[in-house]
């Protein structure tokens, strides 16, 4: 198995997992779920862009 | 059915055995052309098996790769004028079409059957077919296509060769060739099956 | 306007009924036109519809106004918006007006952009591998990641795709409102084997993998299954009424022998179709070329989970093996639409309807996507024949 990828087998719709980002952000003062939800939606668009070139 | 061990090995897609037999025979002083003849015998068998539906494209492509690897060993050892051919076939994918899968399979089978194949590549203009036919003095020009939408251009290619005054037969090949396409194109031969190419070349060059 | 809305409702009802194996009022007409056919009928050059979105969207509008009785469209006129591919520097496409004459169909240059040694990274994290390894290889603008050119290339690519998706959606909505047509498909995905064969390994590459690294090939396909299910649902924007478009390529006869097909092509394709079906999404099993030897295996799928589309598969056998459990569609030959006469088209359609549509569960369509060689009068003849002979 190679070790040159940053992440291990991320699921569909995910480019940069929220868990990773959340750790970097540290304490979230307001509504964390809102930030998570919107993060994941835009992350999914990034995912679609990446896979568009493979699935076309 | 092939009898030679090397011919059998390639017909059975035994890559490692093919490559070691080629090396062994070269070391034993067997002439490269003789080894190529054995490989061709095996390739003909592969073509036959494909025609009978026993072999599929995956096997043809794999066989082609084995042949290529074997030729890497053999080609540098061939002296000029060593090779004897049953005839020359000019081939290309017609203008407007850049698909080469079908063409490459036909090239492989024709080479396997002992023909000198002049491959013009893809997107070949009518005048290129004519020019190559004139230069090589071939009796057979083969045109490949995948798309139905290049039909008009294919017809132009066929007609350019027919009107050149050269004594050349034209073969068209592709998955969409049927009676309607044949009638439209004015070609002499046509087939949707790659393995027909060697048979048609045999007919043109008067082989058995 | 009310009439158009009613028309759309009728067409939708007719199509959905056939896919559910019921008898609608008559056989639905699908017809998947290529952008090139649409351009020709609309009077635009291919270059105009590849490059100019307004003309691209307008081309389908012109076609719908010109040919009566078209019931469905696939979406925006052209799959390929050339400017997007220019922005990223796509190495694998040739376009009318750029590399080709202005009225030559776009062409795809297949190559092994993924190498055998990439399998391990791909299996470990395919999304990352595609983003960091594959995109710079296929897109010339991304040759040197991190440079100004590569950065703007990425930005423009993402912005371009977002524009394309939005424009396509608007186009579709306007056709529905103006002409009462409904979508023939929503969303697109592939068989995992085709995902690898079409854009990543190339045909020769994948055929060698069958022999040289079968285990890695299998693992890579397994990794793709959830991605292909997700991609289908995402591109359908969650719609589950209309079928998902799944153009199937290298599983056709005679690419692979039966045991290879069963071992390599089928398990992950089946998993994708079943995964979609579990989410309520039916698949248009768009079986290009010949699939006759594999019909019995395809019959393993859950009832109604696919519409089996017949191109050059033996129609009789498809009807015997799959009929009654799956809706069938097809199989008017594209060569007939290109070279035949209208009467011949009508006869062929009548024959199909008589033999295979009697009990419902049938959608008329050409065998393959209709290219610009098809004659307009033959399309008209096909529609007339269905109106004449396809009423239940």
GROMACS .gro file of N, CA, C and O in nm, chain B residues 40-122:
model
  332
   96UNK      N    1   0.387  -1.575  -3.611
   96UNK     CA    2   0.276  -1.545  -3.702
   96UNK      C    3   0.178  -1.662  -3.712
   96UNK      O    4   0.058  -1.643  -3.717
   97UNK      N    5   0.234  -1.781  -3.713
   97UNK     CA    6   0.149  -1.900  -3.717
   97UNK      C    7   0.054  -1.899  -3.597
   97UNK      O    8  -0.065  -1.925  -3.608
   98UNK      N    9   0.111  -1.864  -3.481
   98UNK     CA   10   0.030  -1.856  -3.360
   98UNK      C   11  -0.073  -1.745  -3.367
   98UNK      O   12  -0.188  -1.761  -3.325
   99UNK      N   13  -0.033  -1.631  -3.425
   99UNK     CA   14  -0.125  -1.518  -3.437
   99UNK      C   15  -0.243  -1.553  -3.529
   99UNK      O   16  -0.355  -1.510  -3.504
  100UNK      N   17  -0.214  -1.628  -3.634
  100UNK     CA   18  -0.321  -1.669  -3.724
  100UNK      C   19  -0.422  -1.754  -3.647
  100UNK      O   20  -0.544  -1.738  -3.661
  101UNK      N   21  -0.368  -1.841  -3.563
  101UNK     CA   22  -0.455  -1.925  -3.480
  101UNK      C   23  -0.542  -1.838  -3.387
  101UNK      O   24  -0.661  -1.862  -3.369
  102UNK      N   25  -0.480  -1.733  -3.330
  102UNK     CA   26  -0.555  -1.641  -3.244
  102UNK      C   27  -0.668  -1.576  -3.323
  102UNK      O   28  -0.782  -1.566  -3.277
  103UNK      N   29  -0.636  -1.533  -3.446
  103UNK     CA   30  -0.738  -1.474  -3.534
  103UNK      C   31  -0.852  -1.572  -3.560
  103UNK      O   32  -0.969  -1.535  -3.556
  104UNK      N   33  -0.815  -1.698  -3.584
  104UNK     CA   34  -0.918  -1.800  -3.609
  104UNK      C   35  -1.008  -1.819  -3.487
  104UNK      O   36  -1.130  -1.832  -3.499
  105UNK      N   37  -0.944  -1.822  -3.371
  105UNK     CA   38  -1.023  -1.843  -3.249
  105UNK      C   39  -1.116  -1.725  -3.224
  105UNK      O   40  -1.227  -1.741  -3.176
  106UNK      N   41  -1.068  -1.604  -3.259
  106UNK     CA   42  -1.152  -1.485  -3.244
  106UNK      C   43  -1.273  -1.495  -3.336
  106UNK      O   44  -1.386  -1.467  -3.298
  107UNK      N   45  -1.245  -1.539  -3.458
  107UNK     CA   46  -1.351  -1.551  -3.556
  107UNK      C   47  -1.458  -1.652  -3.513
  107UNK      O   48  -1.576  -1.633  -3.534
  108UNK      N   49  -1.412  -1.760  -3.451
  108UNK     CA   50  -1.506  -1.863  -3.406
  108UNK      C   51  -1.577  -1.825  -3.278
  108UNK      O   52  -1.660  -1.900  -3.228
  109UNK      N   53  -1.541  -1.709  -3.222
  109UNK     CA   54  -1.606  -1.667  -3.099
  109UNK      C   55  -1.544  -1.728  -2.974
  109UNK      O   56  -1.596  -1.715  -2.865
  110UNK      N   57  -1.430  -1.798  -2.992
  110UNK     CA   58  -1.364  -1.856  -2.875
  110UNK      C   59  -1.279  -1.753  -2.802
  110UNK      O   60  -1.257  -1.762  -2.683
  111UNK      N   61  -1.228  -1.656  -2.880
  111UNK     CA   62  -1.145  -1.551  -2.822
  111UNK      C   63  -1.219  -1.418  -2.828
  111UNK      O   64  -1.299  -1.395  -2.918
  112UNK      N   65  -1.190  -1.332  -2.730
  112UNK     CA   66  -1.253  -1.201  -2.723
  112UNK      C   67  -1.148  -1.092  -2.744
  112UNK      O   68  -1.028  -1.121  -2.752
  113UNK      N   69  -1.193  -0.966  -2.747
  113UNK     CA   70  -1.099  -0.857  -2.772
  113UNK      C   71  -0.991  -0.847  -2.665
  113UNK      O   72  -0.876  -0.816  -2.694
  114UNK      N   73  -1.028  -0.875  -2.540
  114UNK     CA   74  -0.929  -0.869  -2.433
  114UNK      C   75  -0.811  -0.961  -2.466
  114UNK      O   76  -0.695  -0.928  -2.446
  115UNK      N   77  -0.842  -1.078  -2.523
  115UNK     CA   78  -0.738  -1.175  -2.555
  115UNK      C   79  -0.657  -1.131  -2.677
  115UNK      O   80  -0.535  -1.148  -2.682
  116UNK      N   81  -0.727  -1.070  -2.775
  116UNK     CA   82  -0.656  -1.018  -2.892
  116UNK      C   83  -0.557  -0.911  -2.852
  116UNK      O   84  -0.442  -0.907  -2.898
  117UNK      N   85  -0.602  -0.820  -2.767
  117UNK     CA   86  -0.516  -0.708  -2.727
  117UNK      C   87  -0.397  -0.760  -2.646
  117UNK      O   88  -0.283  -0.718  -2.667
  118UNK      N   89  -0.422  -0.855  -2.559
  118UNK     CA   90  -0.315  -0.913  -2.479
  118UNK      C   91  -0.213  -0.983  -2.570
  118UNK      O   92  -0.092  -0.966  -2.556
  119UNK      N   93  -0.265  -1.056  -2.668
  119UNK     CA   94  -0.179  -1.125  -2.763
  119UNK      C   95  -0.093  -1.024  -2.839
  119UNK      O   96   0.027  -1.046  -2.862
  120UNK      N   97  -0.154  -0.913  -2.879
  120UNK     CA   98  -0.081  -0.808  -2.950
  120UNK      C   99   0.034  -0.754  -2.866
  120UNK      O  100   0.143  -0.725  -2.918
  121UNK      N  101   0.010  -0.740  -2.736
  121UNK     CA  102   0.115  -0.690  -2.647
  121UNK      C  103   0.230  -0.789  -2.636
  121UNK      O  104   0.347  -0.751  -2.634
  122UNK      N  105   0.196  -0.919  -2.629
  122UNK     CA  106   0.300  -1.022  -2.622
  122UNK      C  107   0.385  -1.016  -2.749
  122UNK      O  108   0.508  -1.020  -2.746
  123UNK      N  109   0.316  -1.003  -2.862
  123UNK     CA  110   0.384  -0.997  -2.992
  123UNK      C  111   0.480  -0.877  -2.995
  123UNK      O  112   0.594  -0.888  -3.040
  124UNK      N  113   0.431  -0.763  -2.945
  124UNK     CA  114   0.514  -0.641  -2.943
  124UNK      C  115   0.640  -0.665  -2.861
  124UNK      O  116   0.751  -0.627  -2.901
  125UNK      N  117   0.623  -0.728  -2.744
  125UNK     CA  118   0.739  -0.754  -2.657
  125UNK      C  119   0.838  -0.847  -2.726
  125UNK      O  120   0.959  -0.828  -2.716
  126UNK      N  121   0.785  -0.948  -2.795
  126UNK     CA  122   0.873  -1.042  -2.864
  126UNK      C  123   0.949  -0.969  -2.976
  126UNK      O  124   1.068  -0.995  -2.998
  127UNK      N  125   0.880  -0.877  -3.044
  127UNK     CA  126   0.943  -0.807  -3.155
  127UNK      C  127   1.056  -0.715  -3.109
  127UNK      O  128   1.149  -0.687  -3.185
  128UNK      N  129   1.046  -0.668  -2.985
  128UNK     CA  130   1.154  -0.584  -2.930
  128UNK      C  131   1.285  -0.663  -2.932
  128UNK      O  132   1.392  -0.610  -2.961
  129UNK      N  133   1.278  -0.792  -2.902
  129UNK     CA  134   1.396  -0.879  -2.907
  129UNK      C  135   1.441  -0.904  -3.051
  129UNK      O  136   1.560  -0.907  -3.082
  130UNK      N  137   1.342  -0.925  -3.137
  130UNK     CA  138   1.371  -0.976  -3.270
  130UNK      C  139   1.412  -0.869  -3.372
  130UNK      O  140   1.501  -0.890  -3.453
  131UNK      N  141   1.344  -0.756  -3.364
  131UNK     CA  142   1.360  -0.654  -3.469
  131UNK      C  143   1.506  -0.613  -3.492
  131UNK      O  144   1.551  -0.609  -3.607
  132UNK      N  145   1.584  -0.584  -3.383
  132UNK     CA  146   1.722  -0.538  -3.407
  132UNK      C  147   1.809  -0.645  -3.475
  132UNK      O  148   1.911  -0.613  -3.532
  133UNK      N  149   1.766  -0.770  -3.465
  133UNK     CA  150   1.849  -0.878  -3.520
  133UNK      C  151   1.813  -0.912  -3.664
  133UNK      O  152   1.877  -0.997  -3.727
  134UNK      N  153   1.708  -0.848  -3.714
  134UNK     CA  154   1.667  -0.873  -3.852
  134UNK      C  155   1.758  -0.796  -3.946
  134UNK      O  156   1.776  -0.675  -3.931
  135UNK      N  157   1.813  -0.863  -4.045
  135UNK     CA  158   1.891  -0.792  -4.146
  135UNK      C  159   1.795  -0.734  -4.249
  135UNK      O  160   1.683  -0.781  -4.266
  136UNK      N  161   1.839  -0.626  -4.315
  136UNK     CA  162   1.756  -0.565  -4.419
  136UNK      C  163   1.723  -0.668  -4.526
  136UNK      O  164   1.808  -0.747  -4.564
  137UNK      N  165   1.599  -0.666  -4.572
  137UNK     CA  166   1.561  -0.757  -4.679
  137UNK      C  167   1.531  -0.898  -4.630
  137UNK      O  168   1.500  -0.986  -4.708
  138UNK      N  169   1.544  -0.919  -4.499
  138UNK     CA  170   1.516  -1.049  -4.442
  138UNK      C  171   1.369  -1.088  -4.453
  138UNK      O  172   1.337  -1.204  -4.472
  139UNK      N  173   1.286  -0.986  -4.435
  139UNK     CA  174   1.143  -1.019  -4.422
  139UNK      C  175   1.079  -1.045  -4.557
  139UNK      O  176   1.103  -0.975  -4.654
  140UNK      N  177   0.995  -1.146  -4.559
  140UNK     CA  178   0.918  -1.176  -4.680
  140UNK      C  179   0.772  -1.155  -4.647
  140UNK      O  180   0.723  -1.201  -4.544
  141UNK      N  181   0.702  -1.082  -4.734
  141UNK     CA  182   0.562  -1.053  -4.709
  141UNK      C  183   0.473  -1.117  -4.815
  141UNK      O  184   0.516  -1.139  -4.928
  142UNK      N  185   0.349  -1.138  -4.776
  142UNK     CA  186   0.252  -1.192  -4.872
  142UNK      C  187   0.191  -1.080  -4.957
  142UNK      O  188   0.122  -1.105  -5.054
  143UNK      N  189   0.217  -0.957  -4.915
  143UNK     CA  190   0.163  -0.843  -4.990
  143UNK      C  191   0.162  -0.723  -4.897
  143UNK      O  192   0.194  -0.734  -4.779
  144UNK      N  193   0.129  -0.606  -4.954
  144UNK     CA  194   0.127  -0.484  -4.875
  144UNK      C  195  -0.017  -0.434  -4.861
  144UNK      O  196  -0.092  -0.438  -4.958
  145UNK      N  197  -0.051  -0.391  -4.742
  145UNK     CA  198  -0.184  -0.332  -4.721
  145UNK      C  199  -0.165  -0.192  -4.661
  145UNK      O  200  -0.095  -0.175  -4.562
  146UNK      N  201  -0.227  -0.093  -4.727
  146UNK     CA  202  -0.228   0.043  -4.673
  146UNK      C  203  -0.353   0.059  -4.589
  146UNK      O  204  -0.462   0.020  -4.632
  147UNK      N  205  -0.339   0.114  -4.469
  147UNK     CA  206  -0.456   0.124  -4.380
  147UNK      C  207  -0.459   0.257  -4.306
  147UNK      O  208  -0.353   0.316  -4.281
  148UNK      N  209  -0.578   0.305  -4.275
  148UNK     CA  210  -0.591   0.427  -4.196
  148UNK      C  211  -0.736   0.448  -4.155
  148UNK      O  212  -0.827   0.390  -4.213
  149UNK      N  213  -0.754   0.527  -4.049
  149UNK     CA  214  -0.890   0.567  -4.009
  149UNK      C  215  -0.925   0.692  -4.090
  149UNK      O  216  -0.842   0.782  -4.103
  150UNK      N  217  -1.047   0.696  -4.143
  150UNK     CA  218  -1.080   0.800  -4.242
  150UNK      C  219  -1.086   0.940  -4.180
  150UNK      O  220  -1.104   0.957  -4.060
  151UNK      N  221  -1.072   1.036  -4.267
  151UNK     CA  222  -1.079   1.178  -4.232
  151UNK      C  223  -1.200   1.206  -4.143
  151UNK      O  224  -1.310   1.158  -4.169
  152UNK      N  225  -1.179   1.283  -4.037
  152UNK     CA  226  -1.289   1.318  -3.948
  152UNK      C  227  -1.307   1.223  -3.832
  152UNK      O  228  -1.386   1.247  -3.743
  153UNK      N  229  -1.232   1.114  -3.832
  153UNK     CA  230  -1.247   1.013  -3.726
  153UNK      C  231  -1.108   0.983  -3.669
  153UNK      O  232  -1.014   0.962  -3.745
  154UNK      N  233  -1.097   0.988  -3.538
  154UNK     CA  234  -0.964   0.965  -3.479
  154UNK      C  235  -0.959   0.837  -3.396
  154UNK      O  236  -0.871   0.818  -3.316
  155UNK      N  237  -1.058   0.750  -3.414
  155UNK     CA  238  -1.059   0.625  -3.338
  155UNK      C  239  -0.964   0.523  -3.400
  155UNK      O  240  -0.968   0.503  -3.520
  156UNK      N  241  -0.883   0.460  -3.318
  156UNK     CA  242  -0.787   0.367  -3.378
  156UNK      C  243  -0.791   0.225  -3.323
  156UNK      O  244  -0.712   0.142  -3.362
  157UNK      N  245  -0.886   0.199  -3.234
  157UNK     CA  246  -0.891   0.065  -3.174
  157UNK      C  247  -0.911  -0.043  -3.280
  157UNK      O  248  -0.832  -0.137  -3.291
  158UNK      N  249  -1.017  -0.027  -3.361
  158UNK     CA  250  -1.047  -0.128  -3.463
  158UNK      C  251  -0.933  -0.141  -3.560
  158UNK      O  252  -0.890  -0.251  -3.596
  159UNK      N  253  -0.881  -0.026  -3.602
  159UNK     CA  254  -0.770  -0.027  -3.698
  159UNK      C  255  -0.649  -0.101  -3.641
  159UNK      O  256  -0.589  -0.183  -3.710
  160UNK      N  257  -0.616  -0.072  -3.516
  160UNK     CA  258  -0.498  -0.135  -3.458
  160UNK      C  259  -0.512  -0.287  -3.448
  160UNK      O  260  -0.414  -0.360  -3.464
  161UNK      N  261  -0.633  -0.332  -3.422
  161UNK     CA  262  -0.655  -0.477  -3.416
  161UNK      C  263  -0.637  -0.539  -3.554
  161UNK      O  264  -0.573  -0.642  -3.570
  162UNK      N  265  -0.691  -0.471  -3.654
  162UNK     CA  266  -0.676  -0.521  -3.791
  162UNK      C  267  -0.528  -0.521  -3.832
  162UNK      O  268  -0.478  -0.617  -3.892
  163UNK      N  269  -0.456  -0.415  -3.796
  163UNK     CA  270  -0.312  -0.407  -3.827
  163UNK      C  271  -0.239  -0.527  -3.767
  163UNK      O  272  -0.160  -0.595  -3.833
  164UNK      N  273  -0.273  -0.554  -3.641
  164UNK     CA  274  -0.208  -0.664  -3.571
  164UNK      C  275  -0.237  -0.798  -3.640
  164UNK      O  276  -0.146  -0.880  -3.662
  165UNK      N  277  -0.363  -0.818  -3.678
  165UNK     CA  278  -0.400  -0.946  -3.740
  165UNK      C  279  -0.338  -0.958  -3.879
  165UNK      O  280  -0.295  -1.066  -3.919
  166UNK      N  281  -0.332  -0.846  -3.953
  166UNK     CA  282  -0.273  -0.851  -4.087
  166UNK      C  283  -0.123  -0.879  -4.078
  166UNK      O  284  -0.069  -0.959  -4.153
  167UNK      N  285  -0.057  -0.812  -3.984
  167UNK     CA  286   0.086  -0.838  -3.965
  167UNK      C  287   0.106  -0.983  -3.926
  167UNK      O  288   0.197  -1.049  -3.974
  168UNK      N  289   0.018  -1.028  -3.837
  168UNK     CA  290   0.027  -1.167  -3.792
  168UNK      C  291   0.011  -1.264  -3.907
  168UNK      O  292   0.070  -1.371  -3.909
  169UNK      N  293  -0.069  -1.226  -4.006
  169UNK     CA  294  -0.092  -1.313  -4.120
  169UNK      C  295   0.017  -1.297  -4.226
  169UNK      O  296   0.010  -1.358  -4.332
  170UNK      N  297   0.117  -1.212  -4.199
  170UNK     CA  298   0.232  -1.204  -4.289
  170UNK      C  299   0.229  -1.092  -4.391
  170UNK      O  300   0.301  -1.095  -4.490
  171UNK      N  301   0.147  -0.991  -4.367
  171UNK     CA  302   0.142  -0.878  -4.461
  171UNK      C  303   0.229  -0.763  -4.412
  171UNK      O  304   0.245  -0.742  -4.291
  172UNK      N  305   0.280  -0.688  -4.509
  172UNK     CA  306   0.349  -0.563  -4.478
  172UNK      C  307   0.241  -0.456  -4.466
  172UNK      O  308   0.172  -0.427  -4.563
  173UNK      N  309   0.225  -0.401  -4.347
  173UNK     CA  310   0.116  -0.307  -4.326
  173UNK      C  311   0.170  -0.164  -4.316
  173UNK      O  312   0.259  -0.136  -4.236
  174UNK      N  313   0.119  -0.077  -4.402
  174UNK     CA  314   0.157   0.063  -4.397
  174UNK      C  315   0.044   0.139  -4.328
  174UNK      O  316  -0.064   0.156  -4.385
  175UNK      N  317   0.068   0.178  -4.204
  175UNK     CA  318  -0.037   0.238  -4.122
  175UNK      C  319  -0.030   0.390  -4.129
  175UNK      O  320   0.068   0.450  -4.084
  176UNK      N  321  -0.132   0.451  -4.186
  176UNK     CA  322  -0.132   0.597  -4.203
  176UNK      C  323  -0.186   0.670  -4.081
  176UNK      O  324  -0.192   0.793  -4.079
  177UNK      N  325  -0.230   0.595  -3.981
  177UNK     CA  326  -0.280   0.658  -3.858
  177UNK      C  327  -0.427   0.694  -3.869
  177UNK      O  328  -0.503   0.627  -3.938
  178UNK      N  329  -0.467   0.802  -3.801
  178UNK     CA  330  -0.609   0.840  -3.795
  178UNK      C  331  -0.631   0.972  -3.869
  178UNK      O  332  -0.536   1.041  -3.904
   0.00000   0.00000   0.00000
